[in-house]
Structure formats: structure tokens, C-alpha cells
Short mmCIF file of C-alpha atoms in Angstrom, two decimals:
data_model
loop_
_atom_site.label_atom_id
_atom_site.label_comp_id
_atom_site.label_asym_id
_atom_site.label_seq_id
_atom_site.Cartn_x
_atom_site.Cartn_y
_atom_site.Cartn_z
CA MET L 15 -19.00 -52.38 -16.82
CA ALA L 16 -19.23 -48.60 -17.17
CA PRO L 17 -16.17 -46.75 -18.45
CA ALA L 18 -14.14 -44.93 -15.82
CA LEU L 19 -14.78 -41.23 -15.59
CA ALA L 20 -11.80 -38.95 -15.85
CA GLN L 21 -11.12 -37.35 -12.50
CA GLU L 22 -10.89 -33.58 -12.38
CA LYS L 23 -7.51 -32.41 -11.15
CA PHE L 24 -7.53 -30.28 -8.03
CA TYR L 25 -4.81 -27.69 -7.71
CA THR L 26 -3.34 -26.23 -4.54
CA ILE L 27 -1.72 -22.99 -3.46
CA ASP L 28 1.65 -24.61 -4.22
CA ASP L 29 0.57 -24.79 -7.87
CA ILE L 30 -0.24 -21.05 -7.84
CA TYR L 31 3.18 -20.24 -6.38
CA SER L 32 4.90 -22.39 -9.01
CA LEU L 33 3.36 -20.52 -11.96
CA PRO L 34 5.86 -18.81 -14.27
CA GLU L 35 6.99 -15.34 -13.22
CA GLY L 36 4.44 -12.72 -14.24
CA SER L 37 1.50 -15.14 -14.39
CA ARG L 38 -1.51 -14.27 -12.25
CA ALA L 39 -4.19 -16.70 -11.23
CA GLU L 40 -6.65 -17.34 -8.44
CA LEU L 41 -7.61 -20.66 -6.94
CA ILE L 42 -11.18 -21.41 -5.89
CA ASP L 43 -12.07 -24.83 -4.53
CA GLY L 44 -9.02 -26.35 -6.22
CA LYS L 45 -9.74 -24.87 -9.67
CA VAL L 46 -7.32 -22.40 -11.25
CA TYR L 47 -8.67 -19.21 -12.82
CA TYR L 48 -6.09 -17.27 -14.83
CA MET L 49 -6.36 -13.49 -14.72
CA ALA L 50 -5.81 -11.12 -17.63
CA PRO L 51 -3.83 -7.96 -16.92
CA PRO L 52 -6.19 -5.19 -15.76
CA ALA L 53 -7.02 -2.28 -18.06
CA ARG L 54 -5.84 1.22 -17.24
CA LYS L 55 -9.33 2.39 -16.16
CA HIS L 56 -9.57 -0.60 -13.81
CA GLN L 57 -6.23 0.29 -12.20
CA ARG L 58 -7.12 3.96 -11.87
CA ILE L 59 -10.42 3.15 -10.13
CA ALA L 60 -8.60 0.73 -7.79
CA GLY L 61 -5.98 3.38 -7.06
CA GLU L 62 -8.57 6.06 -6.24
CA LEU L 63 -10.57 3.73 -3.99
CA PHE L 64 -7.40 2.60 -2.22
CA ALA L 65 -6.34 6.23 -1.65
CA VAL L 66 -9.75 7.25 -0.22
CA ILE L 67 -9.87 4.26 2.12
CA ARG L 68 -6.24 4.61 3.23
CA GLU L 69 -6.74 8.33 3.91
CA TYR L 70 -9.85 7.61 6.00
CA ILE L 71 -8.05 4.94 8.04
CA ASN L 72 -4.98 7.15 8.58
CA THR L 73 -6.99 10.28 9.44
CA ASN L 74 -9.10 8.38 11.96
CA HIS L 75 -6.15 6.46 13.42
CA GLY L 76 -7.87 3.24 12.41
CA SER L 77 -6.50 -0.18 13.15
CA CYS L 78 -7.55 -1.73 9.85
CA GLU L 79 -5.18 -2.20 6.93
CA VAL L 80 -6.09 -1.64 3.28
CA ASP L 81 -4.25 -3.53 0.54
CA ILE L 82 -4.44 -3.36 -3.24
CA ALA L 83 -3.93 -6.22 -5.72
CA PRO L 84 -1.83 -8.14 -6.16
CA PHE L 85 -2.32 -9.10 -2.51
CA ALA L 86 -2.74 -12.72 -1.46
CA VAL L 87 -5.86 -13.74 0.44
CA PHE L 88 -6.03 -17.32 1.71
CA LEU L 89 -9.78 -17.49 2.31
CA ASN L 90 -10.16 -20.83 4.04
CA GLU L 91 -8.15 -23.09 6.31
CA ASP L 92 -7.13 -25.17 3.32
CA ASP L 93 -4.75 -25.00 0.39
CA LEU L 94 -7.51 -24.95 -2.27
CA ASN L 95 -8.49 -21.25 -2.09
CA TYR L 96 -6.33 -18.27 -2.99
CA VAL L 97 -7.67 -14.97 -4.33
CA GLU L 98 -6.28 -11.53 -5.11
CA PRO L 99 -9.14 -9.03 -4.57
CA ASP L 100 -8.66 -5.59 -6.08
CA ILE L 101 -9.02 -4.01 -2.61
CA SER L 102 -8.94 -5.79 0.76
CA VAL L 103 -9.55 -4.22 4.15
CA ILE L 104 -8.43 -6.34 7.10
CA CYS L 105 -9.25 -5.26 10.66
CA ASP L 106 -7.81 -8.26 12.53
CA PRO L 107 -4.00 -7.94 12.57
CA ASN L 108 -3.72 -11.62 13.51
CA LYS L 109 -4.87 -12.49 9.97
CA LEU L 110 -1.92 -10.67 8.40
CA THR L 111 1.29 -12.50 7.55
CA ASP L 112 4.26 -11.79 5.31
CA LYS L 113 2.43 -13.72 2.57
CA GLY L 114 -0.88 -11.83 2.83
CA CYS L 115 -4.15 -12.40 4.66
CA SER L 116 -5.03 -15.77 6.23
CA GLY L 117 -8.80 -15.79 6.49
CA ALA L 118 -11.54 -13.51 5.26
CA PRO L 119 -10.90 -9.77 4.99
CA ASP L 120 -13.58 -7.56 6.53
CA TRP L 121 -14.28 -5.72 3.28
CA ILE L 122 -13.47 -6.65 -0.31
CA ILE L 123 -13.91 -4.57 -3.46
CA GLU L 124 -13.71 -6.17 -6.89
CA ILE L 125 -13.63 -4.00 -10.01
CA VAL L 126 -15.26 -5.85 -12.88
CA SER L 127 -13.28 -6.47 -16.05
CA PRO L 128 -14.80 -8.09 -19.14
CA SER L 129 -12.95 -11.32 -18.31
CA SER L 130 -13.94 -11.30 -14.60
CA ARG L 131 -17.68 -10.56 -14.85
CA GLN L 132 -18.97 -14.09 -14.09
CA MET L 133 -16.36 -14.59 -11.38
CA ASP L 134 -17.05 -11.28 -9.57
CA TYR L 135 -20.85 -11.39 -9.75
CA PHE L 136 -21.35 -15.04 -8.90
CA THR L 137 -18.41 -17.24 -7.91
CA LYS L 138 -16.71 -14.73 -5.62
CA LEU L 139 -19.98 -13.38 -4.22
CA PHE L 140 -20.85 -16.79 -2.79
CA LYS L 141 -17.26 -17.68 -1.87
CA TYR L 142 -16.70 -14.43 0.02
CA ARG L 143 -20.00 -14.69 1.88
CA ALA L 144 -19.30 -18.30 2.92
CA ALA L 145 -15.75 -17.39 4.02
CA GLY L 146 -16.98 -14.67 6.42
CA VAL L 147 -16.28 -11.43 4.52
CA ARG L 148 -18.40 -8.76 6.21
CA GLU L 149 -18.89 -6.50 3.18
CA TYR L 150 -18.37 -7.02 -0.57
CA TRP L 151 -18.56 -4.35 -3.27
CA ILE L 152 -18.72 -5.06 -6.99
CA VAL L 153 -17.69 -1.96 -8.95
CA ASP L 154 -18.68 -2.26 -12.61
CA PRO L 155 -17.56 0.78 -14.64
CA GLU L 156 -18.99 -0.65 -17.89
CA LYS L 157 -22.49 -0.83 -16.37
CA ASN L 158 -22.09 2.34 -14.24
CA ARG L 159 -22.97 0.23 -11.22
CA ILE L 160 -21.76 -0.42 -7.69
CA LEU L 161 -23.37 -3.36 -5.92
CA VAL L 162 -22.88 -3.38 -2.16
CA TYR L 163 -23.43 -6.55 -0.15
CA ASN L 164 -23.39 -6.07 3.61
CA PHE L 165 -23.42 -9.69 4.77
CA GLU L 166 -23.71 -8.77 8.48
CA SER L 167 -26.97 -6.86 8.10
CA GLU L 168 -28.00 -8.85 5.02
CA ASN L 169 -28.59 -5.60 3.12
CA THR L 170 -27.83 -5.04 -0.54
CA GLY L 171 -27.46 -1.68 -2.24
CA ASP L 172 -27.38 -0.81 -5.93
CA TYR L 173 -25.66 2.48 -6.83
CA THR L 174 -24.22 4.34 -9.81
CA PHE L 175 -21.13 6.46 -10.38
CA SER L 176 -23.30 9.49 -9.52
CA ASP L 177 -23.77 8.32 -5.94
CA SER L 178 -21.99 8.64 -2.64
CA VAL L 179 -21.92 5.18 -1.08
CA LYS L 180 -21.86 4.49 2.68
CA VAL L 181 -19.33 1.92 3.85
CA GLY L 182 -20.98 -0.57 6.19
CA ILE L 183 -17.95 -1.47 8.31
CA TYR L 184 -17.33 2.19 9.19
CA GLU L 185 -19.72 4.64 10.84
CA ASN L 186 -18.88 7.70 8.80
CA LEU L 187 -17.07 6.73 5.61
CA PHE L 188 -18.80 7.55 2.35
CA ILE L 189 -17.15 7.07 -1.02
CA ASN L 190 -18.17 9.69 -3.55
CA PHE L 191 -18.20 7.85 -6.86
CA SER L 192 -19.13 11.00 -8.81
CA LYS L 193 -15.80 12.48 -7.72
CA ILE L 194 -13.99 9.33 -8.91
CA ALA L 195 -15.95 9.42 -12.19
CA ASP L 196 -15.00 13.09 -12.71
CA LEU L 197 -11.32 12.40 -12.00
CA LEU L 198 -11.26 9.50 -14.43
CA ASN L 199 -13.66 10.92 -17.05
CA ILE L 200 -16.04 7.98 -16.71
#
């Protein structure tokens, strides 16, 4: 008789909410991924991107909402997936609750940290696509790279912090990364 294999424990959103105060983690397919506090450069990039997107939405009287981490996104109709993208843009107000976003945001931006590289480039890329995110950007300041995945048109773009990048979910929003790089001395 073969020895019994140890069963992997699956965690739920309840486990995330019961973490000690100040702990941050994400849950993907029942597996917990703890998150290190973001570096100052990471937060400054997130803040600049948030400000540009919020200004565009407000100026154009847009109906979408932009949120910055920590902001809860419950990707699937289950209790095994909970993420906190750096930036989330949600255009369907029915997805918004007091707890966060139930379902896939329209646009997600993740800013790569040394501890999040594998997660942002691989795990989240496939998870976000499968969940129905329309557009996903990976901003990697260490590699001077912005990868843009437009899942609706199945286009991918590869840019640097010298470029102005077109947002796929909007007709006339471009984000000038050289301006962000100049502001932050990147």
C-alpha cells in the first residue's frame, strides 16, 4: 500500500481577512502569497499613474473608477481568489461594493517589485486574462520596461520609460512615462 500523500491546504478569503493587522497577502487559487511593503519608488510611480488616470476620468466626465492599492479585488465567483493590484480601473459600477471590486476590473496595472516579479509576469498575467480583465500593464522600473497586454484585441506592446503609451480602454488617453521618469528621477 502506497503511503498517503499530504494534502495541500487551500485557504479562503476568510483566511486573508483574519491575518494580523498590518499583514498584506493575496490569494490565488487557494494559495496565500504574502506581500512585502512596497519601496518608495514603487509608491511614487503608483501615485503618479493614479493621478494621471484619475485626472483623465474626471476631466472627461468618465464613468469608470480608478483605485490604488490596497484595494480588494475578488476576481472570481469563489472565495479562493483575492488580489490587490497596484492600480485598478473599474467601468461597471455594479462590480463595486464597500469591500472592493467583485469581478475583473477593466484595466489593471502592476508595478514590479523584486519580490513580485514572478507573480506579476506570470501568475497574475494568466489569472487576470482568464478572469476577464480587458487590459493589463506590467510596469518594471528596474528593467525600464512597460509591458501592455490588451486582451480584447490580443495585442501586446513593449515600451520604456521614454515612451508615451496609449491606453487601450480609452480612445485618447496616453500616459507619458518620460514625464513620470523625470518627476521621479528614474
